[in-house]
Amino acid sequence: DIDGALVGGASLKLESFVQIVRGGA
């Protein structure tokens, strides 16, 4: 459903953000 899609998209963005932070650290 829509809520599930939003949560899934947020978690994907969070994973990408973590990868960027680790890469820049």
Short mmCIF file of C-alpha atoms in Angstrom, two decimals:
data_model
loop_
_atom_site.label_atom_id
_atom_site.label_comp_id
_atom_site.label_asym_id
_atom_site.label_seq_id
_atom_site.Cartn_x
_atom_site.Cartn_y
_atom_site.Cartn_z
CA ASP A 1 0.00 0.00 0.00
CA ILE A 2 1.00 3.66 -0.04
CA ASP A 3 2.28 3.70 3.56
CA GLY A 4 4.40 0.62 2.85
CA ALA A 5 5.84 2.27 -0.27
CA LEU A 6 6.70 5.42 1.68
CA VAL A 7 8.40 3.44 4.43
CA GLY A 8 10.29 1.35 1.87
CA GLY A 9 11.42 4.48 0.01
CA ALA A 10 12.52 6.12 3.26
CA SER A 11 14.57 3.08 4.28
CA LEU A 12 16.22 2.98 0.85
CA LYS A 13 17.11 6.68 1.14
CA LEU A 14 18.45 6.05 4.65
CA GLU A 15 20.67 3.23 3.39
CA SER A 16 21.97 5.46 0.58
CA PHE A 17 22.62 8.25 3.10
CA VAL A 18 24.57 5.87 5.35
CA GLN A 19 26.65 4.69 2.38
CA ILE A 20 27.43 8.32 1.46
CA VAL A 21 28.41 9.17 5.05
CA ARG A 22 30.64 6.11 5.31
CA GLY A 23 32.23 6.92 1.95
CA GLY A 24 32.94 10.51 3.01
CA ALA A 25 34.18 9.60 6.48
#
